[in-house]
Short mmCIF file of C-alpha atoms and ligand atoms in Angstrom, two decimals:
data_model
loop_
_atom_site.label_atom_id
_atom_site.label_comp_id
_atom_site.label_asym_id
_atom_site.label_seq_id
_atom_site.Cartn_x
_atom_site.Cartn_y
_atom_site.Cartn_z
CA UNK A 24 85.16 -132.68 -88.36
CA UNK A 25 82.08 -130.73 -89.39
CA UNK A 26 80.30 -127.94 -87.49
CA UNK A 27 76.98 -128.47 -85.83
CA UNK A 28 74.96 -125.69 -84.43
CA UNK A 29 72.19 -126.30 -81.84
CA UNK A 30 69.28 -123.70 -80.96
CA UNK A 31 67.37 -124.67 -77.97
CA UNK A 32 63.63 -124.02 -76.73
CA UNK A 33 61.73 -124.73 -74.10
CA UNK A 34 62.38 -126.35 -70.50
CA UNK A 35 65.67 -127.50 -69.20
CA UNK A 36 64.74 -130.93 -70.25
CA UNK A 37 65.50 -129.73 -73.33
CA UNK A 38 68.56 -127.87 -72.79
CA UNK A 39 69.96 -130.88 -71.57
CA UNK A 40 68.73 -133.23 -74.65
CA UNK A 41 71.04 -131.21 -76.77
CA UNK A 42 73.79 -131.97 -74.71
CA UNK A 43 73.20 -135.62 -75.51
CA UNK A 44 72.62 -135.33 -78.96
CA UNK A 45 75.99 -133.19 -79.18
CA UNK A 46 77.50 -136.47 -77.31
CA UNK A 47 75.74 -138.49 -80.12
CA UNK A 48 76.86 -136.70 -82.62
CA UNK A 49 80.46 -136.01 -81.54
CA UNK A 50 82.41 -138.25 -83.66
CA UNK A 51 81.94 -136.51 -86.69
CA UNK A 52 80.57 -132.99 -85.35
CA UNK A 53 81.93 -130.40 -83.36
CA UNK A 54 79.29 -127.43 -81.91
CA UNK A 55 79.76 -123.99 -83.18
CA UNK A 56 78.76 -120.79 -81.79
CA UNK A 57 78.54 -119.28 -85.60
CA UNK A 58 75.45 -120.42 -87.42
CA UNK A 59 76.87 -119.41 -90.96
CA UNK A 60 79.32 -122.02 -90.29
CA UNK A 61 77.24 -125.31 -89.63
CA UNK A 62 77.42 -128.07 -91.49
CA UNK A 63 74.44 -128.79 -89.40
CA UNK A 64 71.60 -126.72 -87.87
CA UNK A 65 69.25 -128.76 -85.32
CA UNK A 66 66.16 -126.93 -83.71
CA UNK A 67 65.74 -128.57 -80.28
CA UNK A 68 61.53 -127.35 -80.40
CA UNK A 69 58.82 -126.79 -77.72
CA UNK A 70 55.51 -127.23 -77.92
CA UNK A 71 54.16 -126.14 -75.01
CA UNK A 72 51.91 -123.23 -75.77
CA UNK A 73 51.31 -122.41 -79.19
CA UNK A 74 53.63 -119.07 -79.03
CA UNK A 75 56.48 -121.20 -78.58
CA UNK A 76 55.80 -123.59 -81.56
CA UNK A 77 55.02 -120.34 -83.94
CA UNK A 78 58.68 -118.70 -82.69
CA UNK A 79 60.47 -121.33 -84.28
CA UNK A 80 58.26 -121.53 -87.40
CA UNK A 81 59.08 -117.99 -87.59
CA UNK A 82 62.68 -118.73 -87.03
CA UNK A 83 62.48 -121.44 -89.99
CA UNK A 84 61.48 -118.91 -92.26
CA UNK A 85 64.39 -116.73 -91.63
CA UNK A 86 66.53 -119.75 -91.88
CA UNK A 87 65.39 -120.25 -95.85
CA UNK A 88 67.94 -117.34 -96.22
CA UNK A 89 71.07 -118.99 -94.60
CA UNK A 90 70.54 -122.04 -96.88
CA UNK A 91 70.51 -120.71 -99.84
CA UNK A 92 73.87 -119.09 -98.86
CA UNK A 93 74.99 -122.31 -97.74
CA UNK A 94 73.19 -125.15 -99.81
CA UNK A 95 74.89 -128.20 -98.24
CA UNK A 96 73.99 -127.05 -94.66
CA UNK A 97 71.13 -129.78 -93.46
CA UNK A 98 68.58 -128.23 -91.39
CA UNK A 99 66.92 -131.06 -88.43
CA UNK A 100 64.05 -130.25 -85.86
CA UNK A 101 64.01 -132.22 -83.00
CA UNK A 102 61.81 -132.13 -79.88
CA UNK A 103 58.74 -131.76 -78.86
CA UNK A 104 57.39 -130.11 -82.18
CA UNK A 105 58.44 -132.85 -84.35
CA UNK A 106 56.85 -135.65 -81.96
CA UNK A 107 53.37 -133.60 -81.91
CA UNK A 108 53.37 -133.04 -85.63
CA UNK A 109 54.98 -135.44 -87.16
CA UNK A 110 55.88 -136.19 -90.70
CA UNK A 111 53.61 -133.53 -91.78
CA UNK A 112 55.77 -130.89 -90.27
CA UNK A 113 58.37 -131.80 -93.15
CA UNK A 114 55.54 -131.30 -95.75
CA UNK A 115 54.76 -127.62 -94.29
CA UNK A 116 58.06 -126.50 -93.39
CA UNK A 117 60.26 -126.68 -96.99
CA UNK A 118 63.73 -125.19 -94.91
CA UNK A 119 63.35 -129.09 -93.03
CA UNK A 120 65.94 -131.70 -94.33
CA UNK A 121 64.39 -134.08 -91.47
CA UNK A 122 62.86 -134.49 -88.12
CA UNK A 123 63.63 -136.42 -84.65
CA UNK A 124 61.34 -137.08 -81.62
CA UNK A 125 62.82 -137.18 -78.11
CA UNK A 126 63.84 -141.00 -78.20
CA UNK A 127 64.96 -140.62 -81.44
CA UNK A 128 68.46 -139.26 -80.68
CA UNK A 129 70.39 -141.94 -80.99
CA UNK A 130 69.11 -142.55 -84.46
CA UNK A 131 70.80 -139.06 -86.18
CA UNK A 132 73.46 -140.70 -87.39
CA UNK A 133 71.10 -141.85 -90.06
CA UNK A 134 68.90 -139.93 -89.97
CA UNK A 135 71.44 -136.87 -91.22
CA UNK A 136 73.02 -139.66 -93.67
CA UNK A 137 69.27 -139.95 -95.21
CA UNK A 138 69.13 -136.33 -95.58
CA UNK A 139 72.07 -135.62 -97.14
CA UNK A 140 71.30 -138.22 -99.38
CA UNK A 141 67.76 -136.09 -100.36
CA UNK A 142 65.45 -138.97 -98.60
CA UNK A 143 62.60 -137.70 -96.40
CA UNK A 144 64.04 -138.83 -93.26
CA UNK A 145 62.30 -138.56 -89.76
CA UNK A 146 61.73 -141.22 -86.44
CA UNK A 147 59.10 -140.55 -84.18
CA UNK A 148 59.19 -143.29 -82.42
CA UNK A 149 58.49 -142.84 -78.60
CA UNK A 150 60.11 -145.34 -76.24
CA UNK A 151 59.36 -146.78 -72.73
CA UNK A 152 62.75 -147.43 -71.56
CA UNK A 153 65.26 -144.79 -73.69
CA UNK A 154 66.99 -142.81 -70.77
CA UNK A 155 70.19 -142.02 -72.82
CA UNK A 156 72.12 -143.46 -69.50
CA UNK A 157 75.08 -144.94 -71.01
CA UNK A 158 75.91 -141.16 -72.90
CA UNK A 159 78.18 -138.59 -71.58
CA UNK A 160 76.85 -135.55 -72.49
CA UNK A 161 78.88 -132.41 -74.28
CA UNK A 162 78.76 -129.34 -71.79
CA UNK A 163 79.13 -127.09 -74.57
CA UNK A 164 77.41 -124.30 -73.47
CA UNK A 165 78.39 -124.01 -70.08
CA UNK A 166 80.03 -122.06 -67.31
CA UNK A 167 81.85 -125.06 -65.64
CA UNK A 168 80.27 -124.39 -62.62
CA UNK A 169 76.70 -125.45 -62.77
CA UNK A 170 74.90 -128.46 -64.89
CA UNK A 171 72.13 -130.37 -65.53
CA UNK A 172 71.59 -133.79 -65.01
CA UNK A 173 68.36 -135.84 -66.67
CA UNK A 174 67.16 -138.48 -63.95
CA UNK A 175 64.21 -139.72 -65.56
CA UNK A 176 62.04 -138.51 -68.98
CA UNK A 177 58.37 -138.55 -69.63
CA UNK A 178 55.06 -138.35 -67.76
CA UNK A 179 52.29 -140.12 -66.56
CA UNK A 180 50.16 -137.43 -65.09
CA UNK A 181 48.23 -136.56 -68.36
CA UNK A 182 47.19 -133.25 -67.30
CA UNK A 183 43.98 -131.81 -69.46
CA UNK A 184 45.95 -128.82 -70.66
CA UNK A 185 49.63 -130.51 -71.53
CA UNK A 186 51.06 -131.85 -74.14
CA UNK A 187 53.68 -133.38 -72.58
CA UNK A 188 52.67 -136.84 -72.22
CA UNK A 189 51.93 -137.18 -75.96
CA UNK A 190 55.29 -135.36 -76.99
CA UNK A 191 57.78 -136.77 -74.39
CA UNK A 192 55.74 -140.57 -74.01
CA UNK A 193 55.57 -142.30 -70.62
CA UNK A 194 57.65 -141.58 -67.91
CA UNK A 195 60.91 -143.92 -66.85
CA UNK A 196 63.73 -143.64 -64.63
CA UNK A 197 67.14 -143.39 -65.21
CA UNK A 198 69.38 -146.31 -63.25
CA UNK A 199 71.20 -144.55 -60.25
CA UNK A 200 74.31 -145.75 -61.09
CA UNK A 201 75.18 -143.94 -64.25
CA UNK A 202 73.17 -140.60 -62.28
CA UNK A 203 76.11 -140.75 -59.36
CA UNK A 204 78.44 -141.90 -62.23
CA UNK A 205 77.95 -138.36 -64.22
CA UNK A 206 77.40 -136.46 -60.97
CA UNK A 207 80.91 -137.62 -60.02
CA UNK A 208 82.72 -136.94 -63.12
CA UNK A 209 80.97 -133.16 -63.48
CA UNK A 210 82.47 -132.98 -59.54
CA UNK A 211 86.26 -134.27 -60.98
CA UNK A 212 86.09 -132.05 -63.95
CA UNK A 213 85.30 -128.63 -60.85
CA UNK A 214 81.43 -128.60 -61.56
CA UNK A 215 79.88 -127.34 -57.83
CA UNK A 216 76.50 -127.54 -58.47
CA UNK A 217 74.37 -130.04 -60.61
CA UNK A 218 70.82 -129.92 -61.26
CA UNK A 219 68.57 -133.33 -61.46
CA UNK A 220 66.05 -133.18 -64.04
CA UNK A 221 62.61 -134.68 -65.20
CA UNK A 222 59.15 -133.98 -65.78
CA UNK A 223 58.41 -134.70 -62.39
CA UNK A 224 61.06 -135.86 -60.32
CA UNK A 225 59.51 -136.17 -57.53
CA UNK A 226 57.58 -139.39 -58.90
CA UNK A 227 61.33 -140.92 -59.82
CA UNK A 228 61.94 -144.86 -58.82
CA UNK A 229 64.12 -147.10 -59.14
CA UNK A 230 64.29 -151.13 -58.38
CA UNK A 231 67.84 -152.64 -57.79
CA UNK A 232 68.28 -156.08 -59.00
CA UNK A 233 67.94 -157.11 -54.89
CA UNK A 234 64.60 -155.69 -55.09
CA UNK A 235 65.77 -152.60 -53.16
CA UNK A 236 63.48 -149.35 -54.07
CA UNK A 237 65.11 -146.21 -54.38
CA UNK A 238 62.92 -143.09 -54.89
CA UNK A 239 63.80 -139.48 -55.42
CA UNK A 240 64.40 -139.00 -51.77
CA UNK A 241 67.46 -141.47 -51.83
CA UNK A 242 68.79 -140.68 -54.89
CA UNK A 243 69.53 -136.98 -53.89
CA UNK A 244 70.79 -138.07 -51.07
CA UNK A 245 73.46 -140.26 -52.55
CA UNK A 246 73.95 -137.46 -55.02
CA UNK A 247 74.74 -134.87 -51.74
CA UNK A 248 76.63 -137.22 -50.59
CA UNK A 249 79.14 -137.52 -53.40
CA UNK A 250 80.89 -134.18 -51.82
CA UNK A 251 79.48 -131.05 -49.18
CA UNK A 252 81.23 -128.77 -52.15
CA UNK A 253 78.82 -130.08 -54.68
CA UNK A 254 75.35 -127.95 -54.50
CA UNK A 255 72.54 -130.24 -55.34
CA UNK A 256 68.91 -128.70 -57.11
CA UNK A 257 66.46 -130.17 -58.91
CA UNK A 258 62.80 -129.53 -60.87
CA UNK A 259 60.25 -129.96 -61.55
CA UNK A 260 58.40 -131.59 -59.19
CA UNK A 261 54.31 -132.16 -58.36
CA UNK A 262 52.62 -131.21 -55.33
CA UNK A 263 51.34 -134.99 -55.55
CA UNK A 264 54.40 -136.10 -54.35
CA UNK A 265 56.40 -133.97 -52.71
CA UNK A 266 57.18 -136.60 -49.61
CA UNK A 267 57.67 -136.06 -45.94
CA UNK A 268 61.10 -137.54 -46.52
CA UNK A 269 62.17 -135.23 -49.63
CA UNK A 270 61.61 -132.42 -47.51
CA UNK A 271 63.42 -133.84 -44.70
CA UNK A 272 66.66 -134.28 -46.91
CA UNK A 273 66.39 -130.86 -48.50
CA UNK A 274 66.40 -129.98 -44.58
CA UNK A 275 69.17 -132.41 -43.44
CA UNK A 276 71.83 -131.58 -46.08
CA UNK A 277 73.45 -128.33 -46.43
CA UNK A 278 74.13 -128.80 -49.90
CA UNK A 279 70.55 -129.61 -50.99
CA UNK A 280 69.38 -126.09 -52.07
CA UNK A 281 66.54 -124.25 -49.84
CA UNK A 282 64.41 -123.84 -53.47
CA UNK A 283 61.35 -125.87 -54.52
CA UNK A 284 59.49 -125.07 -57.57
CA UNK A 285 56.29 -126.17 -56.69
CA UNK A 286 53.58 -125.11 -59.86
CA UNK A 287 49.82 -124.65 -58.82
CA UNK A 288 48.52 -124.00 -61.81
CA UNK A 289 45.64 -122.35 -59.80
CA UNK A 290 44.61 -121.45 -56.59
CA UNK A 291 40.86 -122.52 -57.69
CA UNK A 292 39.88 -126.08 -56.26
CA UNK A 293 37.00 -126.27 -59.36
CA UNK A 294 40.22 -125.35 -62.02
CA UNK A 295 42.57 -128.00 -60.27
CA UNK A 296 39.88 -130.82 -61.00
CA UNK A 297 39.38 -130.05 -64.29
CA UNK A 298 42.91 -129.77 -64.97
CA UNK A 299 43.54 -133.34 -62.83
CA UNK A 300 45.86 -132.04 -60.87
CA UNK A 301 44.69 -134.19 -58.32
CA UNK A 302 45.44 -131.82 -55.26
CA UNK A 303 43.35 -128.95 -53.74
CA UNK A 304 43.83 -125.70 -52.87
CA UNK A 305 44.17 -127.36 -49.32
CA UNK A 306 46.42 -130.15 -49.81
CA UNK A 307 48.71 -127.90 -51.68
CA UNK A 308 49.00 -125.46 -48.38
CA UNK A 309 49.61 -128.36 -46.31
CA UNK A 310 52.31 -129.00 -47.99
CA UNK A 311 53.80 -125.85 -48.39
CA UNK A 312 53.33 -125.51 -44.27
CA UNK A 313 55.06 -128.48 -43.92
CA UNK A 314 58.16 -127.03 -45.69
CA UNK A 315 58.41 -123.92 -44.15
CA UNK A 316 57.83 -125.84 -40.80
CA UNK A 317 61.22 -128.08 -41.96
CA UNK A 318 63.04 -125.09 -44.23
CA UNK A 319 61.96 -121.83 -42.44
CA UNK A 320 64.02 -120.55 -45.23
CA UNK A 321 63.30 -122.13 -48.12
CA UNK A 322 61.93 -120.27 -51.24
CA UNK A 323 58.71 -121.40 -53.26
CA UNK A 324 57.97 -120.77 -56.99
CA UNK A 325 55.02 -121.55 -58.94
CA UNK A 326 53.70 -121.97 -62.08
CA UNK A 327 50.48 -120.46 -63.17
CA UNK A 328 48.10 -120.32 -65.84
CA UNK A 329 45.46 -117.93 -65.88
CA UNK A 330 41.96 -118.25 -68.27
CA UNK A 331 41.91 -122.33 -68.48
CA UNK A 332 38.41 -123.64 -69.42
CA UNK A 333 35.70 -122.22 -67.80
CA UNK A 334 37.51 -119.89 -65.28
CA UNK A 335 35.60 -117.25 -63.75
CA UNK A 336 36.49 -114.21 -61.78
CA UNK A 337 35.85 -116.13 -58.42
CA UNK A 338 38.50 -118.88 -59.83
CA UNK A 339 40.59 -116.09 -60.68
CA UNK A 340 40.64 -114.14 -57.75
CA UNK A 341 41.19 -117.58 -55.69
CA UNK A 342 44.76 -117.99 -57.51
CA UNK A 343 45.17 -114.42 -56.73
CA UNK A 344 44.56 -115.95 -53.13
CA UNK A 345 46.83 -118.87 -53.21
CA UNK A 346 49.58 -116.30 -54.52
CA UNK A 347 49.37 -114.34 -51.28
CA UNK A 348 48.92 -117.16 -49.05
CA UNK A 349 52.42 -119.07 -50.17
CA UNK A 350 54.32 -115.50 -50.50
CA UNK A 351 55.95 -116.97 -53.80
CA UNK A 352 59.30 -115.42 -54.54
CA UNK A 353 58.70 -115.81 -58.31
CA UNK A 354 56.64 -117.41 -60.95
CA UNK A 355 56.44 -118.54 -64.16
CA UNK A 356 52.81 -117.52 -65.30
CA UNK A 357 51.34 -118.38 -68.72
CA UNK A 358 47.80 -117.93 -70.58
CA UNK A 359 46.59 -121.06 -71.33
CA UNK A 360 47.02 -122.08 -74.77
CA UNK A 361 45.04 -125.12 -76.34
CA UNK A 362 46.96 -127.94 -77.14
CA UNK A 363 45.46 -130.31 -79.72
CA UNK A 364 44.99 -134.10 -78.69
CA UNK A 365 44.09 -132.95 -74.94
CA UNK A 366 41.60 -133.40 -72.59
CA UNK A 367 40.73 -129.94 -72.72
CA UNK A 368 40.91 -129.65 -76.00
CA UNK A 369 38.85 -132.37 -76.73
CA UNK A 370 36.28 -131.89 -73.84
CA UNK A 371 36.62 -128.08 -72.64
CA UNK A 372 35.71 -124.89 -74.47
CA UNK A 373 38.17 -122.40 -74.71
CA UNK A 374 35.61 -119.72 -73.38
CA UNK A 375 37.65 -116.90 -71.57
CA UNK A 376 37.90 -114.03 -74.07
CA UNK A 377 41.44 -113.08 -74.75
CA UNK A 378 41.20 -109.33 -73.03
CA UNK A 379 39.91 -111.11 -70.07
CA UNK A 380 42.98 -113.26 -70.21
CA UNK A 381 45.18 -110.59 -71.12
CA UNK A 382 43.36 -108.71 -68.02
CA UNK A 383 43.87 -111.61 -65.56
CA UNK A 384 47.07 -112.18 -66.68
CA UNK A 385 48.33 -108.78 -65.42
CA UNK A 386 46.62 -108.61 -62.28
CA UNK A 387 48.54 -112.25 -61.40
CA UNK A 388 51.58 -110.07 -62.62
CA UNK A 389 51.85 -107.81 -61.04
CA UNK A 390 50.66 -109.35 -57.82
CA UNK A 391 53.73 -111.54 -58.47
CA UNK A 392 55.86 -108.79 -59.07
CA UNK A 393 54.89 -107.04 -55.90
CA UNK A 394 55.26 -110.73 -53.87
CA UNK A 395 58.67 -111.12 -55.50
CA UNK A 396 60.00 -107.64 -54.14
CA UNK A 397 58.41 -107.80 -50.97
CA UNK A 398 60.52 -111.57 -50.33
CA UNK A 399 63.45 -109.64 -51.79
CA UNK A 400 63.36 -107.33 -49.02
CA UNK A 401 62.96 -109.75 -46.38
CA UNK A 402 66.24 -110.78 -47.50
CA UNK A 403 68.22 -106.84 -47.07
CA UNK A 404 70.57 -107.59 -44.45
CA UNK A 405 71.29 -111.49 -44.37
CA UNK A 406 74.52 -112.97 -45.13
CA UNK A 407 74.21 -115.47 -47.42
CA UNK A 408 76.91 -117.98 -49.41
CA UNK A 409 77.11 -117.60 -53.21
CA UNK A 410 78.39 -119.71 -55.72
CA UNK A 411 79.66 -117.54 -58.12
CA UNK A 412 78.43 -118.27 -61.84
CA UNK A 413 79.35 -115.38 -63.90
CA UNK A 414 79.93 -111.37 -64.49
CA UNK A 415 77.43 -109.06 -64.01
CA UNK A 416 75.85 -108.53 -67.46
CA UNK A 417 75.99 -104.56 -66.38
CA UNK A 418 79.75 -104.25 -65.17
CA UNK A 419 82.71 -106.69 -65.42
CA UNK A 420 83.63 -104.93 -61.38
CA UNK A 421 80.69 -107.31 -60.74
CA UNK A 422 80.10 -111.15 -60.29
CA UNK A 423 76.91 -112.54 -60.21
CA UNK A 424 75.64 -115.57 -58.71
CA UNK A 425 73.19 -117.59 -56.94
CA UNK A 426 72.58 -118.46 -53.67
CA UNK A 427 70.82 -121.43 -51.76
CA UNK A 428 67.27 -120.38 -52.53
CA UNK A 429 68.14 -119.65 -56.11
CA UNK A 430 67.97 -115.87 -55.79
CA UNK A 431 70.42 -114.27 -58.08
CA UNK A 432 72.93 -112.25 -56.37
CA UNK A 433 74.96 -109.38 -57.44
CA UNK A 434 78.12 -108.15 -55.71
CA UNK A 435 81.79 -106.59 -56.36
CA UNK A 436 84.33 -108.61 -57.91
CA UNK A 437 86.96 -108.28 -54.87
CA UNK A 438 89.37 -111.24 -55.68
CA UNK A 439 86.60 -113.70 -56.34
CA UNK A 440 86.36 -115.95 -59.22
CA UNK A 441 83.63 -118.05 -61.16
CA UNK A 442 82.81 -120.88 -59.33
CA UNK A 443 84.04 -119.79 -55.68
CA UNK A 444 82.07 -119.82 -52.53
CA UNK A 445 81.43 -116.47 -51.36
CA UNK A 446 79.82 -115.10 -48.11
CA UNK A 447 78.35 -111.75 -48.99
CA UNK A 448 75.59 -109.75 -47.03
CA UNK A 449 72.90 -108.00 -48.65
CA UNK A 450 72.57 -104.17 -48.28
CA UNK A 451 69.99 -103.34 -51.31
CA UNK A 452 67.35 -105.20 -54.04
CA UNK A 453 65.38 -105.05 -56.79
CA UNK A 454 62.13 -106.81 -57.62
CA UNK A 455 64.75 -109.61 -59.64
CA UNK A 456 67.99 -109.44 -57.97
CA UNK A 457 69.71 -109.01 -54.59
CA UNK A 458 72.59 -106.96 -54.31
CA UNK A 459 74.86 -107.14 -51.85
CA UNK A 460 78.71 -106.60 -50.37
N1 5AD B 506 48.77 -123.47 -71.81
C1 5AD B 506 49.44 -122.62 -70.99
N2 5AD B 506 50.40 -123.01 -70.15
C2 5AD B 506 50.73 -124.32 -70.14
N3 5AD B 506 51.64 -125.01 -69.42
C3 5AD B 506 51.59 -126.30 -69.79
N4 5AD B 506 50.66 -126.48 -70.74
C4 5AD B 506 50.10 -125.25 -70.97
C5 5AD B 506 49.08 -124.79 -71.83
N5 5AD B 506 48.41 -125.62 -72.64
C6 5AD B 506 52.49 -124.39 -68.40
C7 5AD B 506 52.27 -125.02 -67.04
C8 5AD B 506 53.51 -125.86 -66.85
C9 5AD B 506 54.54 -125.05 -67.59
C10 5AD B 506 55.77 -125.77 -67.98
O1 5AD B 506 53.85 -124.61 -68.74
O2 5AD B 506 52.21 -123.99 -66.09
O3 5AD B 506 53.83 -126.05 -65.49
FE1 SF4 B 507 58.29 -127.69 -74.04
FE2 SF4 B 507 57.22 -129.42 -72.36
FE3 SF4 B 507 58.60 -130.33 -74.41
FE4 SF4 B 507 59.87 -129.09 -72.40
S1 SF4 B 507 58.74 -131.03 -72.32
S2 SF4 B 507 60.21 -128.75 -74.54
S3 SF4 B 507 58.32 -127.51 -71.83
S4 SF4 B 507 56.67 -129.20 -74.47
#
């Protein structure tokens, strides 16, 4: 067997590709934690914002050095990166033995044999129906407790800024057998909690051969189902759809988490048009009423980007709004970064100065950091159940873990172990973590 090493960027998607293409790859490669010892170093790449694509070009660079140490290692990017660029990524990038889009996985094989052979090797090709749903993946960076399941790939929602839709293709569902198939056998091996993954899951469907529909609201209820032990989460979803009937299963069933990550983008109705987001500042709080009307407790977090296309203060200071309004209990927030081949960047002018972004970007900070706190301390004093996922990166006295609305949790080691159930109350927080008895 040879050694493969795997570096991973970007979204979960992502995280959980390279579990698949360490299942595709298994029969001749085991994963090593050691990069000086791979036979094989894959990039799984992002392209996202532009940041993200110029970390790994920097991280390229430095990899020149480790193959001239080790000539015969073969160096692959796969991802995002190499579907947006392309062959011409092998041109600028001279560390590159060969490249691999998204649907391309099950192709490495040959791809590597190509390589080591000296040809230019690299597929591209995006597919409509590749779901990888017949592969088991290789956990092989995990805690045994918690994983990730992929339930459908792509997206169809072409918003102005992303450059998802032209990096990841069109968006397809995964057949609900083979889902409740790997949910199972994570549950048999003593996973507890599984996440279900996609661009946006929300939009996920299904048709049976009997013509039966099943949509994201009865899958995760056959996935609950499997076994009350089993916590169930899943993200990313779209305000467009999040249904009536998804919120009433996240309300019916214990073990579908309290915690919906639910981006925005912005709180600016004029913003959300131009980005086609297709919702408004109104329609969004409707639906954010209507879960706290079904999960009194459930926590919200957002996505945000500040300084898109034309945003002005009064834009600005209406996400600042929105923020407020929902009481978020954390965000992701991002400057907005053009992304060639968009909407925006065909049609839009990048036209908010970078200090002004830079500016706007810490007032939606450190409104979020306040917001975040203030939720933590609503929670000082509540008993909650915590599945345990780890030691406290401070003390091994501590565990650390998470609990239904995906707050981490930190508390004394007692006789607990990794992957237990724990009822612990809260006496004390932080702005990022709850820490408790
Ligand atoms: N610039 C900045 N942020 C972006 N995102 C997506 N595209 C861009 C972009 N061009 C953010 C969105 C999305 C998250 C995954 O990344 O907030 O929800
Ligand atoms: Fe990055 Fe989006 Fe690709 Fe995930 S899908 S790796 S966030 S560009």
């Amino acid at each position: 067997m040879k050694n493969l090493y795997i570096e991973t960027y970007g979204c979960q998607m992502n995280v959980a590709d390279s579990e698949v293409v360490a299942a595709i790859l298994s029969e001749n490669y085991t994963v090593t934690t050691d990069p000086k010892s791979a036979d094989l170093f894959l990039m799984n790449t992002c392209s996202v914002r532009d940041n993200a694509e110029q970390r790994i070009r920097k991280r390229l660079r430095e990899l020149a050095a480790l193959k001239k140490k080790n000539p015969r290692m073969i160096v692959g990017l796969l991802g995002c990166m190499a579907e947006r660029l392309k062959e011409r990524l092998l041109n600028e990038e001279h560390t590159l033995d060969f490249i691999a889009g998204p649907d391309a996985y099950r192709t490495l094989p040959h791809l590597i044999q190509e390589a080591s052979e000296g040809k230019s090797a690299f597929n591209v090709i995006l597919s409509i129906q590749e779901t990888y749903d017949d592969i088991d993946p290789v956990r092989y960076d995990s805690n045994g407790v918690s994983a990730f399941i992929s339930i459908m790939r792509g997206c169809n929602n072409f918003c102005t800024y992303c450059v998802v839709p032209y990096t990841r293709g069109r968006e397809r569902s995964r057949d609900p057998k083979t889902i409740l198939h790997e949910a199972q056998q994570l549950l048999d091996k003593g996973y507890k909690e599984v996440t279900l993954l996609g661009q946006n899951v929300n939009s996920y469907h299904w048709k049976e051969d009997d013509g039966r529909a099943i949509d994201f609201a009865s899958l995760i209820e056959m996935v609950a189902q499997l076994s009350p032990k089993l916590r169930v989460r899943f993200a990313t979803s779209h305000p467009k759809d999040i249904s009536d009937s998804l919120i009433e299963k996240i309300a019916n069933y214990e073990n579908i988490c309290n915690y919906i990550h639910l981006p925005v983008q912005s709180g600016s109705d004029r913003m959300l048009k131009k980005m086609n987001r297709v919702y408004d500042g109104n329609y969004y709080l409707e639906r954010i009423a209507a879960i706290k009307k079904m999960i009194p407790d459930c926590s919200i977090t957002t996505d945000l980007i500040v300084g898109f296309c034309g945003e002005t203060e009064e834009d600005h200071q209406d996400t600042l709004k929105m923020m407020e309004t929902v009481g978020y209990s954390s965000a992701y927030m991002f400057k907005y970064s053009v992304r060639e081949g968009t909407k925006a960047a065909k049609d839009f002018e990048d036209d908010v100065p970078e200090e002004v972004k830079a500016r706007r970007f810490d007032e939606v900070m450190n409104t979020q950091q306040r917001l975040s706190l203030e939720s933590n301390q609503q929670d000082v004093g509540k008993t909650f159940t915590v599945l345990v996922e780890g030691f406290s990166k401070r003390s091994e006295e501590q565990l650390f873990g998470r609990n239904s609305q995906n707050k981490v949790i930190v508390f004394p080691k007692g006789n607990h172990q990794i992957g237990d159930y724990v009822e612990v109350t809260v006496t004390r927080c932080t702005q990022a973590t709850l820490i408790a008895d």
